[in-house]
């Protein structure tokens, strides 16, 4: 799907790009399809698409069922009557949800009008639009003051932009049903003022690099395409020339509105947040949310202005982004909770229906995407959904197999990244995060990880602190604990130094830095490895974390070896937490429970951790902790310094409104250390049946875990099994070259190998 007509690709030189757009628009009569000459509908649905759909009605069960489901929804709303209440609520409140449902139903009704040619659906859309037209110009800004960019229909311009993205589609479908006078009234009193309000009226919202702006840019661009408004289209693609925003200005969540050298507009939001491989810097939860406006505006441009090549921009990054989203989900199809992410959001989301249908039809007709679409159980009511339904009916679907992947972060893919390690046909999935900050939705969690088995969390990332669209919890907005807990380093499975978050929890500092990949290898049948370094989180301290998923014949399942080497310029306290789900079964160390619960600290997330148990100094070389979750056993085996302490913690201290989940954790505390190494193994094993009450393989296969050596050149770790076998892993700390030869004597034995690591006995 490459587009050789690249003269309109975003060059990064703002005025040059603008001149090209202007020239093309002026000369469009001669060199490109004119906006004025196009038919309606032409955004997502096309005239030809409607003809093809109508010719296939009654022949494709998946498509026909989708039509019936939408028809039942819209018919029920028509029967209830149209309500456009005066806005007053946050997310989850009646007026918010009513207006939200209105724009969704209008878009669906317009689609039904085109497909079924029943005028009652066009009339429903028309009547709704004129109710909004009658009220819009007199509406003040929304009464709720929470947002840095308050909307009029909704409490934030973001949701107003949602409205316009959907209503532009609805307007497109009934465009020819309306008279010229009716169209002029809607455009003069509703659509153009609406587009102006979310753009020139709120430049701090419209001109930034963020998923918010993507919605705003797409909204203005889509209504521009329907109204044949070249000025608005240019504004959508390139942003505002003079936004009046000072560099360094932040929104109410602490994210930058404008930084030096920042471009603006839809194309800029395609350039900066996406890496070349399709990874979106805010993480999969917000990539899922932003993919809808990204794709629908790109499709609108493809159908109305293919000469601009928006869908093909940045080497087809939007199609690559669809695959990235699919691969950043677990076995159950739920997205990994990287940065701000609500757990449970999955491939079943409506945005992913759009993404999968679009990637199939406008991409390479990948038959593996059809299996995802079949699981979703519905399709879009457009030409892409028709193509998917036809292919499924023809039996073309093939299984989508999620691979191990390593996605770079940043515009050029060189600002750290995220690796997902999947071992063969096992259910184990490791997610290792060594990325950039992730804009305002980023967390201070360099070199953190989470681990899944069969889609169940073994080592969890907390995600966000927000009850989305539940008005009783902070109006459905982010809660204070998102900043005081969820973003803080101690909330993640990574190292915290001196009870202070990475970069001091300062967004401006964190935004300047990213971790660096040391090496990644996924083509070895015995082991997959990812290794990365972080040198800026704590000045004077270098963190180097290596995670290896190993398959050994003496173990029932693959296991995870985790090595964290710390090179400090002075003695520090290091805390390494591990957040688990399930029930504690056994430890090999003694611990005491306090008679009265107390918080672990007073800031940086520590104020939210209850201390439920504390060990004495371990005075041993390694220790174990075994637990059960979802009827499966797990054992954490860790090396130890003799002064180490192990603590059981639980989230929820200083949380009187119960905004936080009461999740459990176990933490290693190593105090007064300068250079040190943590080595751990997470070992899945066995199962328990509550029906038969049979327990299988409940014991660890590991007897001991020792760090044989750890210095600037090498870190050598030995796992001793219960049957007295040795598994040795050695990392070359200063040279990751695949051709470099190494020789090391450790633990009384000499090892020779070539490459970044050694695995053997």
Coordinates of C-alpha atoms in Angstrom, one line a residue, residues 71-665:
X71 CA -30.4 -1.1 13.8
X72 CA -31.8 -2.3 17.1
X73 CA -29.7 0.2 19.0
X74 CA -30.7 3.2 16.8
X75 CA -34.4 2.2 16.6
X76 CA -34.5 2.1 20.4
X77 CA -33.0 5.6 20.6
X78 CA -35.4 6.9 17.9
X79 CA -38.3 5.6 20.0
X80 CA -37.0 7.4 23.1
X81 CA -36.7 10.7 21.4
X82 CA -33.8 13.1 21.1
X83 CA -32.5 14.7 24.3
X84 CA -29.8 17.4 24.1
X85 CA -29.6 18.6 27.8
X86 CA -27.7 21.6 29.0
X87 CA -24.2 20.3 29.9
X88 CA -23.3 20.2 33.5
X89 CA -21.7 16.9 34.4
X90 CA -18.2 15.3 34.4
X91 CA -17.6 11.9 32.8
X92 CA -20.2 9.4 33.9
X93 CA -22.9 12.0 34.7
X94 CA -26.2 12.1 32.8
X95 CA -25.5 15.0 30.5
X96 CA -22.0 13.8 29.6
X97 CA -23.2 10.3 28.8
X98 CA -26.3 11.5 27.0
X99 CA -24.3 13.8 24.6
X100 CA -21.8 11.0 24.2
X101 CA -24.5 8.5 23.2
X102 CA -26.0 11.1 20.9
X103 CA -23.0 11.4 18.7
X104 CA -22.5 7.6 18.5
X105 CA -26.1 7.1 17.6
X106 CA -26.1 9.9 15.0
X107 CA -23.1 8.3 13.2
X108 CA -24.7 4.9 13.3
X109 CA -28.1 6.2 12.1
X110 CA -26.4 8.0 9.2
X111 CA -24.7 4.7 8.2
X112 CA -28.1 2.9 8.3
X113 CA -29.6 5.6 6.1
X114 CA -27.1 4.9 3.4
X115 CA -27.3 1.1 3.7
X116 CA -31.1 0.7 4.2
X117 CA -32.2 3.9 2.4
X118 CA -34.8 4.4 5.1
X119 CA -35.4 8.2 5.5
X120 CA -36.3 7.8 9.2
X121 CA -32.6 7.5 10.0
X122 CA -31.7 10.6 8.0
X123 CA -34.5 12.5 9.7
X124 CA -33.2 11.4 13.1
X125 CA -29.7 12.7 12.3
X126 CA -31.1 15.9 10.9
X127 CA -33.3 16.6 13.8
X128 CA -30.5 16.0 16.3
X129 CA -28.1 18.3 14.4
X130 CA -30.7 21.1 14.4
X131 CA -31.3 20.7 18.1
X132 CA -27.5 21.2 18.6
X133 CA -27.5 24.1 16.1
X134 CA -30.2 25.8 18.1
X135 CA -28.3 25.7 21.3
X136 CA -24.6 25.8 20.4
X137 CA -23.9 29.5 19.8
X138 CA -25.4 30.4 23.1
X139 CA -23.6 27.7 25.1
X140 CA -21.0 29.0 27.6
X141 CA -17.9 27.0 28.4
X142 CA -18.7 23.9 30.4
X143 CA -19.3 24.7 34.1
X144 CA -16.9 22.0 35.4
X145 CA -13.5 23.7 35.8
X146 CA -11.2 20.6 35.9
X147 CA -9.7 20.7 32.4
X148 CA -6.9 22.9 31.0
X149 CA -9.2 23.2 27.9
X150 CA -12.9 23.3 28.9
X151 CA -15.3 22.3 26.2
X152 CA -18.9 23.5 25.7
X153 CA -20.9 20.3 25.3
X154 CA -18.5 18.4 27.5
X155 CA -16.2 19.3 30.4
X156 CA -13.1 19.1 28.2
X157 CA -12.3 19.9 24.5
X158 CA -11.2 16.4 24.1
X159 CA -14.8 15.1 24.4
X160 CA -16.1 18.0 22.2
X161 CA -13.7 16.7 19.6
X162 CA -15.0 13.2 20.0
X163 CA -18.5 14.7 19.2
X164 CA -17.3 16.4 16.0
X165 CA -15.4 13.4 14.7
X166 CA -18.6 11.3 14.9
X167 CA -20.9 14.1 13.8
X168 CA -18.8 14.8 10.8
X169 CA -19.4 11.3 9.7
X170 CA -23.1 11.6 10.4
X171 CA -23.3 14.9 8.4
X172 CA -21.5 13.3 5.5
X173 CA -24.0 10.4 5.3
X174 CA -27.1 12.8 5.2
X175 CA -25.4 15.6 3.2
X176 CA -27.5 15.1 0.1
X177 CA -30.7 14.6 2.2
X178 CA -30.4 18.1 3.4
X179 CA -31.2 21.2 1.3
X180 CA -28.5 23.7 0.5
X181 CA -30.1 26.2 3.0
X182 CA -30.2 23.6 5.8
X183 CA -26.5 22.8 5.2
X184 CA -25.6 26.5 5.3
X185 CA -27.5 26.9 8.6
X186 CA -25.7 23.9 10.2
X187 CA -22.3 25.0 8.9
X188 CA -22.6 28.6 9.9
X189 CA -24.2 28.1 13.3
X190 CA -22.8 24.8 14.4
X191 CA -19.9 23.1 12.5
X192 CA -17.6 26.1 11.7
X193 CA -18.1 27.7 15.2
X194 CA -17.5 24.3 16.7
X195 CA -14.3 23.7 14.7
X196 CA -13.1 27.2 15.6
X197 CA -13.8 26.7 19.3
X198 CA -11.7 23.6 19.6
X199 CA -8.8 25.0 17.5
X200 CA -8.4 28.8 17.5
X201 CA -10.4 29.1 20.7
X202 CA -8.3 26.5 22.5
X203 CA -4.8 26.5 20.9
X204 CA -3.4 25.0 24.1
X205 CA -5.5 21.9 23.3
X206 CA -5.2 21.9 19.5
X207 CA -1.5 22.7 19.0
X208 CA 0.2 20.2 21.2
X209 CA 1.6 16.7 20.6
X210 CA -0.8 14.4 22.5
X211 CA -3.7 12.1 21.9
X212 CA -6.0 15.1 22.9
X213 CA -4.7 17.1 19.9
X214 CA -5.0 14.1 17.6
X215 CA -8.8 14.1 18.3
X216 CA -9.0 17.9 17.8
X217 CA -7.0 17.8 14.6
X218 CA -9.0 14.9 13.2
X219 CA -12.3 16.6 14.2
X220 CA -11.5 19.8 12.4
X221 CA -10.1 17.9 9.4
X222 CA -13.1 15.7 9.0
X223 CA -15.7 18.4 9.1
X224 CA -13.4 20.4 6.7
X225 CA -13.6 17.5 4.2
X226 CA -17.4 17.4 4.4
X227 CA -17.8 21.1 4.1
X228 CA -15.1 21.6 1.4
X229 CA -13.3 24.0 3.7
X230 CA -9.6 24.3 2.6
X231 CA -8.7 26.6 5.4
X232 CA -9.9 24.3 8.1
X233 CA -8.2 21.3 6.4
X234 CA -4.9 23.1 6.3
X235 CA -5.4 24.0 10.0
X236 CA -6.1 20.3 10.8
X237 CA -3.0 19.0 9.0
X238 CA -0.5 21.6 10.2
X239 CA -1.9 23.3 13.3
X240 CA -2.1 27.0 14.1
X241 CA 0.6 29.4 13.1
X242 CA 0.5 31.6 16.2
X243 CA -0.9 29.8 19.2
X244 CA 0.3 32.3 21.8
X245 CA 1.5 29.5 24.1
X246 CA 4.7 30.0 26.0
X247 CA 7.3 27.2 25.9
X248 CA 7.2 25.0 29.0
X249 CA 3.5 25.6 29.7
X250 CA 1.9 22.5 31.3
X251 CA -1.6 21.1 31.5
X252 CA -3.4 20.2 34.7
X253 CA -1.8 16.8 34.7
X254 CA 1.8 18.2 34.4
X255 CA 2.3 17.5 30.7
X256 CA 3.9 20.0 28.4
X257 CA 1.6 22.0 26.1
X258 CA 4.5 23.3 24.1
X259 CA 8.3 22.6 23.9
X260 CA 11.1 24.1 21.8
X261 CA 11.0 22.9 18.2
X262 CA 7.5 21.4 18.5
X263 CA 5.4 21.1 15.4
X264 CA 1.6 21.0 15.4
X265 CA -1.3 19.5 13.6
X266 CA -2.3 16.0 12.6
X267 CA 0.8 15.2 10.6
X268 CA 3.0 16.2 13.5
X269 CA 1.0 13.9 15.8
X270 CA 1.7 11.1 13.4
X271 CA 5.4 11.9 13.3
X272 CA 6.4 12.4 17.0
X273 CA 4.5 10.0 19.1
X274 CA 4.9 7.0 16.8
X275 CA 8.1 5.1 16.3
X276 CA 8.8 3.8 12.8
X277 CA 7.6 0.3 14.0
X278 CA 4.2 1.6 15.1
X279 CA 4.8 1.9 18.9
X280 CA 2.9 4.9 20.4
X281 CA 4.9 6.6 23.2
X282 CA 1.9 7.0 25.5
X283 CA 1.4 3.2 25.6
X284 CA -1.2 0.8 24.2
X285 CA -4.1 2.0 26.3
X286 CA -3.9 5.5 24.8
X287 CA -2.8 4.2 21.4
X288 CA -6.0 2.3 21.3
X289 CA -7.9 5.5 22.1
X290 CA -6.1 7.6 19.6
X291 CA -6.1 5.0 16.8
X292 CA -9.8 5.8 16.0
X293 CA -9.2 9.5 15.1
X294 CA -5.9 8.7 13.5
X295 CA -7.5 6.1 11.3
X296 CA -10.9 7.7 10.5
X297 CA -9.3 11.0 9.4
X298 CA -6.6 9.2 7.4
X299 CA -9.4 7.2 5.7
X300 CA -11.4 10.4 5.1
X301 CA -8.3 11.8 3.4
X302 CA -7.7 8.6 1.5
X303 CA -11.3 8.7 0.1
X304 CA -11.4 12.5 -0.5
X305 CA -7.8 13.6 -0.9
X306 CA -5.7 10.5 -1.7
X307 CA -3.1 12.9 -3.3
X308 CA -2.0 13.9 0.2
X309 CA -1.0 10.4 1.2
X310 CA -2.0 10.7 4.9
X311 CA -2.8 7.0 5.3
X312 CA 0.6 6.1 3.9
X313 CA 2.5 8.8 6.0
X314 CA 5.7 7.8 7.7
X315 CA 6.0 4.6 5.8
X316 CA 2.5 3.3 6.6
X317 CA 3.0 3.8 10.3
X318 CA -0.8 3.7 11.1
X319 CA -1.1 0.1 9.7
X320 CA 2.1 -0.8 11.6
X321 CA 0.5 0.7 14.7
X322 CA -2.5 -1.7 14.4
X323 CA -0.1 -4.7 14.5
X324 CA 1.8 -3.0 17.5
X325 CA -1.5 -2.8 19.4
X326 CA -2.3 -6.4 18.7
X327 CA 1.1 -7.5 19.9
X328 CA 0.9 -5.4 23.0
X329 CA -1.9 -7.5 24.4
X330 CA -1.7 -10.7 26.5
X331 CA -3.0 -14.2 25.8
X332 CA -6.5 -13.0 26.7
X333 CA -6.3 -10.0 24.4
X334 CA -6.0 -7.4 27.1
X335 CA -3.5 -4.6 26.7
X336 CA -0.4 -4.5 28.8
X337 CA -0.7 -1.7 31.4
X338 CA 2.2 0.4 30.3
X339 CA 2.1 4.0 31.6
X340 CA -1.5 5.2 32.3
X341 CA -3.6 2.2 31.3
X342 CA -6.8 0.8 32.6
X343 CA -6.6 -2.9 33.0
X344 CA -9.2 -5.0 31.1
X345 CA -9.2 -2.8 28.0
X346 CA -8.8 -5.3 25.2
X347 CA -9.0 -6.2 21.5
X348 CA -12.7 -6.3 21.8
X349 CA -12.9 -2.5 22.1
X350 CA -14.7 -0.7 19.3
X351 CA -11.5 1.1 18.3
X352 CA -9.9 -2.2 17.6
X353 CA -12.8 -3.2 15.3
X354 CA -12.0 -0.1 13.3
X355 CA -8.3 -0.8 13.4
X356 CA -8.5 -4.5 12.4
X357 CA -11.0 -3.8 9.6
X358 CA -9.0 -0.9 8.3
X359 CA -5.6 -2.8 8.4
X360 CA -7.1 -5.7 6.5
X361 CA -8.8 -3.7 3.8
X362 CA -6.3 -0.9 3.3
X363 CA -3.3 -3.1 4.1
X364 CA -2.1 -6.3 2.6
X365 CA -5.3 -8.4 3.2
X366 CA -3.5 -10.3 5.9
X367 CA -5.6 -13.4 6.6
X368 CA -4.4 -13.6 10.2
X369 CA -6.3 -10.4 11.0
X370 CA -9.5 -12.2 10.1
X371 CA -9.2 -14.4 13.1
X372 CA -9.1 -11.3 15.4
X373 CA -12.2 -9.9 13.5
X374 CA -14.0 -13.2 14.0
X375 CA -13.3 -13.2 17.7
X376 CA -14.6 -9.6 17.8
X377 CA -17.8 -10.9 16.4
X378 CA -18.7 -7.7 14.4
X379 CA -17.4 -5.6 11.6
X380 CA -17.7 -1.9 10.5
X381 CA -20.6 -1.0 8.3
X382 CA -18.4 0.2 5.5
X383 CA -16.4 -1.2 2.6
X384 CA -13.6 -2.5 4.9
X385 CA -16.1 -4.3 7.1
X386 CA -17.7 -5.8 4.0
X387 CA -14.4 -7.1 2.8
X388 CA -13.6 -8.6 6.2
X389 CA -17.1 -10.3 6.3
X390 CA -16.6 -11.7 2.8
X391 CA -13.2 -13.1 3.6
X392 CA -14.4 -14.7 6.9
X393 CA -17.4 -16.2 5.0
X394 CA -14.9 -17.6 2.4
X395 CA -12.9 -19.3 5.1
X396 CA -9.8 -17.3 4.6
X397 CA -9.1 -16.6 8.3
X398 CA -5.8 -17.9 9.8
X399 CA -4.7 -17.8 13.4
X400 CA -3.0 -14.6 14.5
X401 CA 0.1 -15.7 16.4
X402 CA 1.6 -13.0 18.6
X403 CA 5.4 -13.0 18.3
X404 CA 8.2 -11.8 20.6
X405 CA 8.7 -8.2 19.6
X406 CA 11.0 -5.3 20.5
X407 CA 9.5 -1.9 19.7
X408 CA 11.7 1.2 19.7
X409 CA 10.2 4.4 21.2
X410 CA 10.4 7.9 19.9
X411 CA 10.0 9.4 16.3
X412 CA 13.1 7.6 15.1
X413 CA 12.8 4.5 17.3
X414 CA 15.9 5.3 19.2
X415 CA 14.5 6.5 22.5
X416 CA 14.5 3.2 24.4
X417 CA 11.6 0.9 23.8
X418 CA 9.4 -2.0 25.0
X419 CA 10.2 -5.6 24.5
X420 CA 7.7 -8.5 24.8
X421 CA 9.2 -12.0 25.1
X422 CA 6.9 -14.9 24.3
X423 CA 8.5 -18.3 24.6
X424 CA 7.3 -20.7 21.8
X425 CA 3.9 -22.1 22.5
X426 CA 4.2 -21.6 26.3
X427 CA 1.7 -19.2 28.0
X428 CA 4.5 -17.1 29.5
X429 CA 4.7 -13.4 28.4
X430 CA 7.4 -11.0 29.7
X431 CA 6.9 -7.2 29.1
X432 CA 10.1 -5.2 29.7
X433 CA 9.8 -1.4 29.6
X434 CA 12.9 0.7 28.9
X435 CA 11.2 3.5 27.0
X436 CA 11.0 7.3 26.9
X437 CA 8.7 9.1 29.4
X438 CA 5.5 8.7 27.4
X439 CA 4.3 12.3 27.5
X440 CA 2.0 13.3 30.3
X441 CA 0.7 9.7 30.7
X442 CA 4.2 8.3 31.4
X443 CA 5.3 6.7 34.7
X444 CA 8.6 6.9 36.5
X445 CA 9.4 3.3 36.0
X446 CA 12.6 2.8 34.0
X447 CA 13.6 -0.8 33.4
X448 CA 10.3 -2.1 34.9
X449 CA 8.6 -5.3 33.9
X450 CA 5.4 -7.3 34.2
X451 CA 5.0 -11.0 33.7
X452 CA 1.9 -13.0 32.6
X453 CA 1.0 -16.7 32.3
X454 CA -2.0 -17.4 30.1
X455 CA -3.1 -13.8 30.4
X456 CA -3.0 -13.9 34.2
X457 CA -0.7 -11.4 36.0
X458 CA 2.2 -13.1 37.7
X459 CA 4.1 -9.9 38.4
X460 CA 1.8 -6.9 37.8
X461 CA 2.0 -3.3 36.8
X462 CA -0.5 -1.3 38.8
X463 CA -1.8 0.7 35.8
X464 CA -3.6 3.9 36.4
X465 CA -5.6 5.3 39.4
X466 CA -8.8 6.2 37.8
X467 CA -12.4 4.9 37.5
X468 CA -13.1 5.9 33.9
X469 CA -16.6 7.3 33.5
X470 CA -17.6 6.4 37.0
X471 CA -18.8 9.7 38.3
X472 CA -18.8 8.7 42.0
X473 CA -15.0 8.3 41.8
X474 CA -13.7 11.8 41.1
X475 CA -16.1 12.5 38.3
X476 CA -14.5 9.7 36.3
X477 CA -11.3 11.6 36.1
X478 CA -7.8 10.8 37.3
X479 CA -7.6 10.6 41.0
X480 CA -4.9 12.2 43.2
X481 CA -3.4 8.8 43.8
X482 CA -2.5 8.5 40.2
X483 CA 0.3 11.0 40.8
X484 CA 1.0 10.1 44.4
X485 CA 1.1 6.3 43.8
X486 CA 0.6 4.9 40.3
X487 CA 3.2 7.1 38.6
X488 CA 5.8 6.7 41.3
X489 CA 8.7 4.3 40.9
X490 CA 8.0 2.2 44.0
X491 CA 4.6 1.3 42.4
X492 CA 6.5 -0.7 39.8
X493 CA 8.7 -3.8 39.6
X494 CA 12.0 -1.8 39.4
X495 CA 14.6 -0.3 41.6
X496 CA 14.0 2.7 43.8
X497 CA 17.0 4.5 45.3
X498 CA 16.8 6.2 48.7
X499 CA 13.0 6.2 48.6
X500 CA 13.0 8.7 45.7
X501 CA 11.4 8.2 42.3
X502 CA 13.3 8.2 39.1
X503 CA 14.2 11.8 38.0
X504 CA 12.9 12.9 41.4
X505 CA 9.4 12.4 40.0
X506 CA 9.9 15.5 37.9
X507 CA 8.2 15.3 34.5
X508 CA 10.4 17.9 32.8
X509 CA 13.5 16.0 33.8
X510 CA 12.1 12.6 32.9
X511 CA 11.0 13.9 29.5
X512 CA 14.6 14.6 28.5
X513 CA 15.8 11.1 29.0
X514 CA 15.2 7.5 28.0
X515 CA 16.8 4.1 28.8
X516 CA 19.0 2.4 26.2
X517 CA 18.8 -1.1 24.8
X518 CA 21.9 -3.1 25.5
X519 CA 20.9 -6.1 23.4
X520 CA 17.8 -8.1 22.5
X521 CA 17.8 -11.7 21.2
X522 CA 14.7 -13.8 20.4
X523 CA 16.0 -16.5 18.0
X524 CA 17.6 -18.9 20.4
X525 CA 15.5 -22.1 21.2
X526 CA 16.9 -22.3 24.7
X527 CA 16.7 -18.6 25.8
X528 CA 15.3 -15.2 24.9
X529 CA 17.1 -12.2 26.4
X530 CA 16.5 -8.5 26.6
X531 CA 19.0 -6.1 28.3
X532 CA 18.9 -2.4 28.8
X533 CA 20.6 0.4 30.8
X534 CA 19.5 3.6 32.6
X535 CA 22.0 6.2 33.6
X536 CA 19.9 9.3 34.2
X537 CA 17.2 8.2 36.7
X538 CA 19.6 8.8 39.6
X539 CA 22.6 11.0 39.0
X540 CA 25.8 9.0 39.7
X541 CA 24.0 5.6 39.5
X542 CA 23.9 3.3 36.5
X543 CA 21.2 0.6 36.4
X544 CA 21.6 -2.3 34.1
X545 CA 18.8 -4.9 33.9
X546 CA 18.9 -8.1 32.0
X547 CA 15.9 -10.5 31.7
X548 CA 16.2 -13.9 30.2
X549 CA 13.3 -16.4 29.6
X550 CA 15.0 -19.8 29.8
X551 CA 13.7 -23.2 28.8
X552 CA 15.5 -26.0 30.6
X553 CA 14.7 -29.7 30.4
X554 CA 14.7 -30.0 34.2
X555 CA 11.9 -27.5 34.6
X556 CA 8.2 -28.0 33.8
X557 CA 7.8 -24.6 32.2
X558 CA 10.1 -21.8 31.0
X559 CA 11.3 -19.5 33.8
X560 CA 12.4 -15.9 34.1
X561 CA 15.9 -15.0 35.2
X562 CA 16.2 -11.3 36.3
X563 CA 19.5 -9.6 36.9
X564 CA 19.8 -6.0 38.1
X565 CA 23.3 -4.6 38.3
X566 CA 23.7 -1.3 40.1
X567 CA 26.9 0.8 39.7
X568 CA 26.6 3.7 42.3
X569 CA 28.9 6.6 43.0
X570 CA 28.1 6.4 46.7
X571 CA 26.3 4.1 49.2
X572 CA 22.5 4.1 48.9
X573 CA 19.4 2.3 49.9
X574 CA 18.0 0.2 47.1
X575 CA 14.4 -1.2 47.2
X576 CA 13.3 -3.8 44.6
X577 CA 9.6 -4.6 44.9
X578 CA 7.7 -7.5 43.3
X579 CA 3.9 -7.1 43.1
X580 CA 2.1 -10.4 43.0
X581 CA -1.4 -11.6 42.9
X582 CA -2.5 -14.6 44.9
X583 CA -2.0 -16.3 48.2
X584 CA 1.2 -16.7 50.1
X585 CA 2.1 -20.3 50.6
X586 CA 5.7 -20.5 52.0
X587 CA 8.9 -18.6 52.6
X588 CA 12.4 -19.9 53.5
X589 CA 13.0 -16.9 55.7
X590 CA 11.5 -15.9 59.0
X591 CA 9.6 -12.6 59.4
X592 CA 7.6 -10.8 62.0
X593 CA 4.2 -9.1 61.6
X594 CA 3.8 -5.7 63.2
X595 CA 1.0 -5.4 65.8
X596 CA 0.0 -2.1 64.3
X597 CA 0.2 -1.3 60.6
X598 CA 2.3 1.7 59.6
X599 CA 3.2 3.2 56.2
X600 CA 6.6 2.4 54.8
X601 CA 7.4 6.1 54.2
X602 CA 5.8 9.5 53.9
X603 CA 6.2 10.5 50.2
X604 CA 7.0 9.3 46.6
X605 CA 4.5 6.5 46.9
X606 CA 5.9 5.0 50.1
X607 CA 3.1 6.7 52.0
X608 CA 0.6 4.3 50.3
X609 CA 2.4 1.1 51.3
X610 CA 1.4 -0.8 54.5
X611 CA 4.2 -2.9 56.0
X612 CA 2.7 -6.3 56.8
X613 CA 5.8 -8.3 57.6
X614 CA 9.5 -7.7 58.0
X615 CA 12.3 -10.3 58.0
X616 CA 15.4 -10.0 60.0
X617 CA 18.7 -9.6 58.1
X618 CA 18.7 -12.8 56.0
X619 CA 22.3 -14.0 56.6
X620 CA 22.0 -16.4 53.7
X621 CA 23.0 -16.4 50.0
X622 CA 19.5 -16.9 48.7
X623 CA 15.9 -17.2 49.7
X624 CA 12.5 -18.3 48.3
X625 CA 8.9 -17.3 48.4
X626 CA 6.1 -19.5 47.0
X627 CA 2.5 -18.4 46.2
X628 CA -0.5 -19.7 44.3
X629 CA -2.7 -17.7 41.9
X630 CA -5.4 -18.9 39.5
X631 CA -4.7 -22.5 40.6
X632 CA -1.0 -22.3 39.5
X633 CA 2.1 -22.3 41.6
X634 CA 5.0 -19.8 41.5
X635 CA 8.3 -19.5 43.3
X636 CA 10.5 -16.4 43.5
X637 CA 14.1 -17.4 44.3
X638 CA 16.5 -14.5 45.0
X639 CA 20.1 -14.1 45.8
X640 CA 20.8 -12.2 48.9
X641 CA 23.4 -10.0 50.7
X642 CA 23.6 -11.0 54.4
X643 CA 22.2 -7.6 55.5
X644 CA 19.2 -7.8 53.2
X645 CA 15.7 -7.5 54.5
X646 CA 12.5 -8.7 52.9
X647 CA 9.2 -7.0 53.5
X648 CA 5.7 -7.9 52.8
X649 CA 3.7 -4.8 51.7
X650 CA 0.2 -4.0 50.8
X651 CA -1.1 -1.0 48.9
X652 CA -3.7 1.2 50.6
X653 CA -2.1 3.3 53.3
X654 CA -3.2 6.9 53.5
X655 CA -6.0 6.2 51.2
X656 CA -9.2 7.0 53.2
X657 CA -11.5 7.0 50.1
X658 CA -10.3 3.6 49.0
X659 CA -9.2 4.8 45.6
X660 CA -6.4 2.2 45.5
X661 CA -6.6 -1.5 45.1
X662 CA -5.3 -3.5 48.2
X663 CA -2.7 -5.4 46.2
X664 CA 0.1 -7.3 47.8
X665 CA 3.9 -7.0 47.3

